[in-house]
PDB file of C-alpha atoms in Angstrom:
ATOM      1  CA  PHE A  38     -42.074  73.155 -77.180  1.00 86.00           C
ATOM      2  CA  ILE A  39     -41.488  69.975 -75.180  1.00 87.00           C
ATOM      3  CA  VAL A  40     -38.218  68.333 -76.135  1.00 88.00           C
ATOM      4  CA  GLY A  41     -38.080  64.567 -75.739  1.00 79.00           C
ATOM      5  CA  GLU A  42     -35.715  62.539 -73.625  1.00 68.00           C
ATOM      6  CA  ASP A  43     -33.399  62.093 -76.602  1.00 65.00           C
ATOM      7  CA  GLY A  44     -32.755  65.848 -76.613  1.00 62.00           C
ATOM      8  CA  ALA A  45     -32.691  68.306 -79.500  1.00 78.00           C
ATOM      9  CA  ASP A  46     -30.229  70.538 -81.299  1.00 88.00           C
ATOM     10  CA  ILE A  47     -31.193  73.745 -79.470  1.00 91.00           C
ATOM     11  CA  GLU A  48     -29.043  76.345 -77.743  1.00 93.00           C
ATOM     12  CA  THR A  49     -28.446  75.192 -74.163  1.00 91.00           C
ATOM     13  CA  GLU A  50     -29.536  78.502 -72.650  1.00 93.00           C
ATOM     14  CA  ARG A  51     -32.929  78.086 -74.332  1.00 94.00           C
ATOM     15  CA  LEU A  52     -33.647  74.728 -72.674  1.00 93.00           C
ATOM     16  CA  LEU A  53     -35.376  74.358 -69.303  1.00 93.00           C
ATOM     17  CA  PRO A  54     -35.762  71.093 -67.391  1.00 94.00           C
ATOM     18  CA  TYR A  55     -39.446  70.145 -67.594  1.00 95.00           C
ATOM     19  CA  LEU A  56     -41.338  68.278 -64.875  1.00 96.00           C
ATOM     20  CA  ARG A  57     -44.376  66.097 -65.491  1.00 94.00           C
ATOM     21  CA  THR A  58     -46.521  64.022 -63.144  1.00 94.00           C
ATOM     22  CA  ARG A  59     -44.591  60.897 -64.063  1.00 94.00           C
ATOM     23  CA  ASP A  60     -41.407  62.604 -62.821  1.00 94.00           C
ATOM     24  CA  LEU A  61     -42.648  62.662 -59.209  1.00 94.00           C
ATOM     25  CA  THR A  62     -40.889  59.717 -57.594  1.00 92.00           C
ATOM     26  CA  ASP A  63     -42.100  57.579 -54.694  1.00 89.00           C
ATOM     27  CA  ASP A  64     -39.347  58.904 -52.436  1.00 91.00           C
ATOM     28  CA  GLY A  65     -40.634  62.473 -52.752  1.00 93.00           C
ATOM     29  CA  ARG A  66     -38.253  63.828 -55.341  1.00 93.00           C
ATOM     30  CA  ALA A  67     -38.937  65.489 -58.676  1.00 93.00           C
ATOM     31  CA  THR A  68     -36.536  64.297 -61.370  1.00 91.00           C
ATOM     32  CA  PRO A  69     -37.054  65.805 -64.853  1.00 92.00           C
ATOM     33  CA  VAL A  70     -36.080  63.753 -67.897  1.00 91.00           C
ATOM     34  CA  THR A  71     -37.327  66.120 -70.618  1.00 92.00           C
ATOM     35  CA  HIS A  72     -36.801  69.786 -71.445  1.00 94.00           C
ATOM     36  CA  LEU A  73     -38.874  72.750 -72.525  1.00 92.00           C
ATOM     37  CA  ALA A  74     -37.784  74.987 -75.392  1.00 93.00           C
ATOM     38  CA  ASN A  75     -38.049  78.377 -73.657  1.00 94.00           C
ATOM     39  CA  VAL A  76     -38.941  81.287 -75.948  1.00 95.00           C
ATOM     40  CA  TRP A  77     -39.169  83.829 -73.120  1.00 94.00           C
ATOM     41  CA  SER A  78     -36.426  86.141 -71.887  1.00 92.00           C
ATOM     42  CA  ALA A  79     -35.769  86.964 -68.242  1.00 89.00           C
ATOM     43  CA  ASP A  80     -37.619  90.286 -68.607  1.00 88.00           C
ATOM     44  CA  GLY A  81     -40.781  88.564 -69.818  1.00 88.00           C
ATOM     45  CA  ASP A  82     -40.538  89.261 -73.553  1.00 92.00           C
ATOM     46  CA  LEU A  83     -40.343  86.800 -76.410  1.00 93.00           C
ATOM     47  CA  VAL A  84     -36.761  86.220 -77.492  1.00 95.00           C
ATOM     48  CA  ASP A  85     -35.571  87.265 -80.924  1.00 95.00           C
ATOM     49  CA  LEU A  86     -35.250  83.985 -82.816  1.00 95.00           C
ATOM     50  CA  SER A  87     -32.592  85.492 -85.062  1.00 94.00           C
ATOM     51  CA  HIS A  88     -30.279  85.293 -82.054  1.00 96.00           C
ATOM     52  CA  TYR A  89     -31.012  81.598 -81.619  1.00 96.00           C
ATOM     53  CA  PRO A  90     -30.835  79.907 -85.027  1.00 96.00           C
ATOM     54  CA  LYS A  91     -31.022  76.367 -83.610  1.00 95.00           C
ATOM     55  CA  LEU A  92     -34.163  77.181 -81.618  1.00 94.00           C
ATOM     56  CA  ARG A  93     -35.674  78.823 -84.677  1.00 95.00           C
ATOM     57  CA  ALA A  94     -34.914  75.811 -86.854  1.00 95.00           C
ATOM     58  CA  HIS A  95     -36.535  73.525 -84.260  1.00 93.00           C
ATOM     59  CA  LEU A  96     -39.716  75.608 -84.114  1.00 93.00           C
ATOM     60  CA  GLU A  97     -39.934  76.224 -87.867  1.00 94.00           C
ATOM     61  CA  VAL A  98     -40.814  72.566 -88.327  1.00 92.00           C
ATOM     62  CA  HIS A  99     -44.099  73.283 -86.531  1.00 90.00           C
ATOM     63  CA  ARG A 100     -44.591  76.881 -87.705  1.00 91.00           C
ATOM     64  CA  GLU A 101     -47.913  76.362 -89.474  1.00 91.00           C
ATOM     65  CA  GLY A 102     -49.551  74.825 -86.413  1.00 90.00           C
ATOM     66  CA  LEU A 103     -48.019  77.329 -83.980  1.00 89.00           C
ATOM     67  CA  ALA A 104     -48.998  80.346 -86.081  1.00 88.00           C
ATOM     68  CA  GLY A 105     -52.602  79.168 -86.220  1.00 88.00           C
ATOM     69  CA  ARG A 106     -53.146  79.080 -82.462  1.00 86.00           C
ATOM     70  CA  ALA A 107     -55.300  81.681 -80.719  1.00 85.00           C
ATOM     71  CA  CYS A 108     -52.418  82.873 -78.542  1.00 84.00           C
ATOM     72  CA  ALA A 109     -50.366  83.839 -81.632  1.00 81.00           C
ATOM     73  CA  VAL A 110     -52.445  86.911 -82.544  1.00 85.00           C
ATOM     74  CA  ARG A 111     -49.587  88.964 -83.998  1.00 87.00           C
ATOM     75  CA  PRO A 112     -47.894  87.279 -86.981  1.00 88.00           C
ATOM     76  CA  GLU A 113     -44.425  88.103 -85.684  1.00 89.00           C
ATOM     77  CA  HIS A 114     -45.312  86.292 -82.443  1.00 91.00           C
ATOM     78  CA  TRP A 115     -46.134  83.029 -84.212  1.00 92.00           C
ATOM     79  CA  TYR A 116     -44.021  81.079 -81.694  1.00 92.00           C
ATOM     80  CA  ARG A 117     -45.678  82.542 -78.578  1.00 91.00           C
ATOM     81  CA  THR A 118     -46.651  80.050 -75.871  1.00 90.00           C
ATOM     82  CA  ILE A 119     -49.991  80.266 -74.062  1.00 86.00           C
ATOM     83  CA  ASP A 120     -48.261  80.982 -70.749  1.00 86.00           C
ATOM     84  CA  ARG A 121     -45.196  83.091 -70.122  1.00 88.00           C
ATOM     85  CA  ILE A 122     -42.238  81.496 -68.374  1.00 91.00           C
ATOM     86  CA  ASP A 123     -41.419  83.317 -65.139  1.00 91.00           C
ATOM     87  CA  LEU A 124     -37.785  82.444 -64.471  1.00 91.00           C
ATOM     88  CA  ALA A 125     -37.953  83.661 -60.869  1.00 90.00           C
ATOM     89  CA  ARG A 126     -40.756  81.198 -60.177  1.00 92.00           C
ATOM     90  CA  VAL A 127     -38.901  78.474 -62.025  1.00 94.00           C
ATOM     91  CA  ALA A 128     -35.832  79.023 -59.833  1.00 94.00           C
ATOM     92  CA  ALA A 129     -37.747  79.000 -56.530  1.00 95.00           C
ATOM     93  CA  PRO A 130     -37.818  75.817 -54.411  1.00 96.00           C
ATOM     94  CA  LYS A 131     -41.345  74.424 -54.360  1.00 97.00           C
ATOM     95  CA  ILE A 132     -43.626  71.568 -53.458  1.00 97.00           C
ATOM     96  CA  LEU A 133     -45.231  69.962 -56.496  1.00 97.00           C
ATOM     97  CA  VAL A 134     -48.697  68.422 -56.263  1.00 97.00           C
ATOM     98  CA  ALA A 135     -50.096  66.141 -58.957  1.00 95.00           C
ATOM     99  CA  GLY A 136     -53.428  67.522 -60.136  1.00 94.00           C
ATOM    100  CA  MET A 137     -55.068  64.106 -60.540  1.00 93.00           C
ATOM    101  CA  ALA A 138     -54.428  61.131 -58.268  1.00 91.00           C
ATOM    102  CA  LYS A 139     -56.209  58.547 -56.145  1.00 90.00           C
ATOM    103  CA  THR A 140     -54.232  59.835 -53.179  1.00 89.00           C
ATOM    104  CA  SER A 141     -52.056  62.929 -52.974  1.00 91.00           C
ATOM    105  CA  ARG A 142     -48.782  62.734 -54.876  1.00 93.00           C
ATOM    106  CA  VAL A 143     -46.294  65.374 -53.784  1.00 95.00           C
ATOM    107  CA  ALA A 144     -42.615  65.986 -54.376  1.00 96.00           C
ATOM    108  CA  LEU A 145     -40.077  68.553 -53.232  1.00 96.00           C
ATOM    109  CA  SER A 146     -38.257  70.386 -56.019  1.00 95.00           C
ATOM    110  CA  PRO A 147     -35.125  72.444 -55.288  1.00 94.00           C
ATOM    111  CA  GLY A 148     -36.070  74.725 -58.191  1.00 93.00           C
ATOM    112  CA  GLY A 149     -34.724  75.216 -61.671  1.00 94.00           C
ATOM    113  CA  ALA A 150     -37.362  73.189 -63.531  1.00 95.00           C
ATOM    114  CA  GLN A 151     -40.644  74.240 -65.152  1.00 95.00           C
ATOM    115  CA  PRO A 152     -43.655  72.215 -63.930  1.00 95.00           C
ATOM    116  CA  SER A 153     -46.241  71.074 -66.461  1.00 93.00           C
ATOM    117  CA  ASN A 154     -49.825  72.310 -66.302  1.00 91.00           C
ATOM    118  CA  ALA A 155     -50.790  69.002 -64.691  1.00 94.00           C
ATOM    119  CA  LEU A 156     -48.775  69.940 -61.596  1.00 96.00           C
ATOM    120  CA  TYR A 157     -49.483  72.597 -58.979  1.00 96.00           C
ATOM    121  CA  ALA A 158     -46.566  74.403 -57.357  1.00 95.00           C
ATOM    122  CA  VAL A 159     -46.660  75.485 -53.718  1.00 95.00           C
ATOM    123  CA  THR A 160     -44.112  77.876 -52.217  1.00 94.00           C
ATOM    124  CA  SER A 161     -43.943  79.197 -48.686  1.00 93.00           C
ATOM    125  CA  THR A 162     -42.727  82.283 -46.879  1.00 91.00           C
ATOM    126  CA  GLY A 163     -44.304  81.579 -43.482  1.00 93.00           C
ATOM    127  CA  TRP A 164     -43.484  77.901 -43.069  1.00 96.00           C
ATOM    128  CA  PRO A 165     -40.141  76.188 -43.718  1.00 97.00           C
ATOM    129  CA  LEU A 166     -40.760  74.395 -46.994  1.00 96.00           C
ATOM    130  CA  GLU A 167     -39.371  71.137 -45.593  1.00 96.00           C
ATOM    131  CA  ALA A 168     -41.863  71.206 -42.701  1.00 96.00           C
ATOM    132  CA  LEU A 169     -44.768  71.918 -45.031  1.00 97.00           C
ATOM    133  CA  PHE A 170     -43.656  69.083 -47.289  1.00 96.00           C
ATOM    134  CA  ALA A 171     -43.527  66.726 -44.301  1.00 95.00           C
ATOM    135  CA  LEU A 172     -47.091  67.736 -43.416  1.00 94.00           C
ATOM    136  CA  PHE A 173     -48.231  66.994 -46.968  1.00 95.00           C
ATOM    137  CA  ARG A 174     -46.393  63.652 -46.995  1.00 93.00           C
ATOM    138  CA  GLY A 175     -48.167  62.817 -43.759  1.00 91.00           C
ATOM    139  CA  GLY A 176     -51.529  62.978 -45.508  1.00 91.00           C
ATOM    140  CA  LEU A 177     -52.854  66.475 -44.831  1.00 93.00           C
ATOM    141  CA  LEU A 178     -53.981  67.016 -48.420  1.00 94.00           C
ATOM    142  CA  ASP A 179     -55.897  63.739 -48.336  1.00 91.00           C
ATOM    143  CA  VAL A 180     -57.774  64.880 -45.241  1.00 90.00           C
ATOM    144  CA  PHE A 181     -58.968  68.040 -47.010  1.00 92.00           C
ATOM    145  CA  ALA A 182     -59.597  66.158 -50.258  1.00 90.00           C
ATOM    146  CA  GLU A 183     -62.057  63.876 -48.461  1.00 87.00           C
ATOM    147  CA  VAL A 184     -64.557  66.741 -48.378  1.00 87.00           C
ATOM    148  CA  LEU A 185     -63.300  69.129 -51.077  1.00 90.00           C
ATOM    149  CA  ALA A 186     -61.958  67.194 -54.061  1.00 90.00           C
ATOM    150  CA  PRO A 187     -64.146  66.115 -57.016  1.00 88.00           C
ATOM    151  CA  ARG A 188     -64.049  62.347 -57.588  1.00 88.00           C
ATOM    152  CA  PHE A 189     -63.836  60.463 -60.858  1.00 90.00           C
ATOM    153  CA  SER A 190     -64.292  56.912 -62.049  1.00 83.00           C
ATOM    154  CA  GLY A 191     -61.528  54.642 -60.867  1.00 84.00           C
ATOM    155  CA  GLY A 192     -61.183  56.509 -57.592  1.00 84.00           C
ATOM    156  CA  SER A 193     -59.106  59.451 -58.794  1.00 90.00           C
ATOM    157  CA  LYS A 194     -59.537  62.841 -57.137  1.00 91.00           C
ATOM    158  CA  ARG A 195     -58.687  66.309 -58.400  1.00 93.00           C
ATOM    159  CA  PHE A 196     -56.100  68.084 -56.265  1.00 93.00           C
ATOM    160  CA  ASP A 197     -56.456  71.354 -58.162  1.00 91.00           C
ATOM    161  CA  GLY A 198     -56.022  74.999 -57.250  1.00 91.00           C
ATOM    162  CA  ASN A 199     -59.546  75.179 -55.865  1.00 91.00           C
ATOM    163  CA  VAL A 200     -58.833  72.380 -53.393  1.00 92.00           C
ATOM    164  CA  LEU A 201     -55.327  73.549 -52.489  1.00 94.00           C
ATOM    165  CA  GLY A 202     -56.578  77.103 -52.003  1.00 93.00           C
ATOM    166  CA  GLN A 203     -58.952  75.909 -49.282  1.00 93.00           C
ATOM    167  CA  VAL A 204     -56.336  74.076 -47.237  1.00 94.00           C
ATOM    168  CA  ARG A 205     -55.860  75.941 -43.969  1.00 93.00           C
ATOM    169  CA  ILE A 206     -52.844  75.547 -41.715  1.00 94.00           C
ATOM    170  CA  PRO A 207     -51.838  77.366 -38.505  1.00 94.00           C
ATOM    171  CA  LEU A 208     -49.218  80.077 -38.592  1.00 96.00           C
ATOM    172  CA  TRP A 209     -45.754  78.582 -38.098  1.00 96.00           C
ATOM    173  CA  SER A 210     -45.190  80.972 -35.197  1.00 95.00           C
ATOM    174  CA  GLN A 211     -48.174  79.415 -33.414  1.00 94.00           C
ATOM    175  CA  VAL A 212     -47.068  75.793 -33.842  1.00 95.00           C
ATOM    176  CA  ASP A 213     -45.858  74.023 -30.696  1.00 93.00           C
ATOM    177  CA  ALA A 214     -42.072  73.599 -30.540  1.00 96.00           C
ATOM    178  CA  ALA A 215     -42.350  69.831 -30.238  1.00 95.00           C
ATOM    179  CA  LEU A 216     -44.522  69.656 -33.372  1.00 95.00           C
ATOM    180  CA  LYS A 217     -42.098  71.879 -35.249  1.00 96.00           C
ATOM    181  CA  LYS A 218     -39.273  69.510 -34.382  1.00 96.00           C
ATOM    182  CA  ALA A 219     -41.352  66.467 -35.337  1.00 95.00           C
ATOM    183  CA  LEU A 220     -42.106  67.930 -38.749  1.00 95.00           C
ATOM    184  CA  LEU A 221     -38.549  69.058 -39.435  1.00 96.00           C
ATOM    185  CA  ASP A 222     -37.152  65.675 -38.309  1.00 95.00           C
ATOM    186  CA  MET A 223     -39.687  63.567 -40.229  1.00 94.00           C
ATOM    187  CA  ASP A 224     -38.415  61.025 -42.735  1.00 91.00           C
ATOM    188  CA  VAL A 225     -40.077  62.213 -45.945  1.00 92.00           C
ATOM    189  CA  THR A 226     -38.603  59.542 -48.218  1.00 90.00           C
ATOM    190  CA  THR A 227     -41.783  57.499 -47.662  1.00 83.00           C
ATOM    191  CA  PRO A 228     -45.362  58.841 -47.347  1.00 80.00           C
ATOM    192  CA  VAL A 229     -46.040  57.739 -43.774  1.00 80.00           C
ATOM    193  CA  PRO A 230     -49.502  58.775 -42.463  1.00 83.00           C
ATOM    194  CA  THR A 231     -49.361  61.033 -39.397  1.00 86.00           C
ATOM    195  CA  PRO A 232     -52.982  61.410 -38.187  1.00 85.00           C
ATOM    196  CA  GLU A 233     -51.979  62.008 -34.573  1.00 88.00           C
ATOM    197  CA  LEU A 234     -49.555  64.770 -35.527  1.00 90.00           C
ATOM    198  CA  ILE A 235     -52.189  66.389 -37.757  1.00 90.00           C
ATOM    199  CA  ALA A 236     -54.749  66.188 -34.961  1.00 89.00           C
ATOM    200  CA  ASP A 237     -52.324  67.791 -32.505  1.00 90.00           C
ATOM    201  CA  LEU A 238     -51.418  70.509 -35.015  1.00 92.00           C
ATOM    202  CA  TYR A 239     -55.081  71.501 -35.345  1.00 89.00           C
ATOM    203  CA  ARG A 240     -55.725  70.917 -31.630  1.00 88.00           C
ATOM    204  CA  ILE A 241     -58.396  68.353 -32.372  1.00 83.00           C
ATOM    205  CA  ARG A 242     -59.342  66.600 -29.146  1.00 78.00           C
ATOM    206  CA  GLY A 243     -62.573  64.772 -29.978  1.00 70.00           C
ATOM    207  CA  ALA A 244     -62.172  61.022 -30.459  1.00 72.00           C
ATOM    208  CA  GLY A 245     -64.577  60.990 -33.405  1.00 69.00           C
ATOM    209  CA  HIS A 246     -62.713  63.685 -35.296  1.00 65.00           C
ATOM    210  CA  ARG A 247     -59.357  62.071 -34.618  1.00 68.00           C
ATOM    211  CA  LYS A 248     -60.745  58.770 -35.888  1.00 68.00           C
ATOM    212  CA  ALA A 249     -61.883  60.493 -39.115  1.00 66.00           C
ATOM    213  CA  LEU A 250     -58.383  61.914 -39.619  1.00 67.00           C
ATOM    214  CA  SER A 251     -56.898  58.486 -39.103  1.00 65.00           C
ATOM    215  CA  ALA A 252     -59.323  56.941 -41.613  1.00 63.00           C
ATOM    216  CA  ALA A 253     -58.420  59.475 -44.297  1.00 65.00           C
ATOM    217  CA  THR A 254     -54.685  58.917 -43.971  1.00 68.00           C
ATOM    218  CA  VAL A 255     -54.973  55.127 -43.613  1.00 59.00           C
ATOM    219  CA  ARG A 256     -57.005  54.947 -46.849  1.00 50.00           C
ATOM    220  CA  ARG A 257     -54.212  56.891 -48.494  1.00 52.00           C
ATOM    221  CA  THR A 258     -51.667  54.260 -47.440  1.00 51.00           C
ATOM    222  CA  ALA A 259     -53.900  51.400 -48.529  1.00 45.00           C
ATOM    223  CA  VAL A 260     -54.330  52.823 -52.023  1.00 46.00           C
ATOM    224  CA  SER A 261     -50.665  53.746 -52.377  1.00 47.00           C
ATOM    225  CA  THR A 262     -49.457  50.255 -51.538  1.00 38.00           C
TER     226      THR A 262
END
C-alpha cells in the first residue's frame, strides 16, 4: 500500500501523503515524500475497487499476498489493510514522536498526512499544540524517558504509547502567564534544552531535582550533536 517516491498510476483521491521516521526533519517539521494507497472511504468502509480501476490495477499485482493475510478474512475484502484510515485523525494537526530513538525526535505536522506505525501522534485540546511542541522540543520527553523508557543496544530508547501515556503535564489553565509566553515564543526550529523552564513548570525547587532535569536534557543535546 506504500507508494514509492517515484509515484504510481493511482487515482489522486486515493493517495494520502505518508510520514515515516526519516521524514522528521531536524528543524521540527514533518515532510512526507511517499504516499499511501488509501482503500478506506470517509465513512470507514472499504472502497469499491470497481470505481477506482487504477487503484485496483495497482493492488492486483500483489493480490495473492494480500488475500492470504489474516486481516483479509472475507474473500471480497482481499485488499483490506490491518488498520482503518480515519480521515478526521489524518486531517488533525498533531505532534509526531519517533517510536525508537536515542533521544526524543519530535515534529509538528499541520495535518493531512498518515503517520506510519513507527510514529506516535499526539493531539491536544487543553494545551495549544505549539506550546506543547515547544515543551517536547525542550526535552520533556527525555526527562520522563530516563525512568520509563526501555533501553536497547546502541543507546536507543523506546518512546512508545506506554511511555507517552505516563507523561504528566499541568493543566494549561494552571500554568503561569510568564511560562505560557515563554513556551509560545520559543524558537522550535532547534531542539534547545530548557531544564529551568521545565523545573519552573512543575514547581520543582530542590537543587538536586533541578540538577537531574538539567542532566537529562543536556545528555539529549550531547547525543543529538
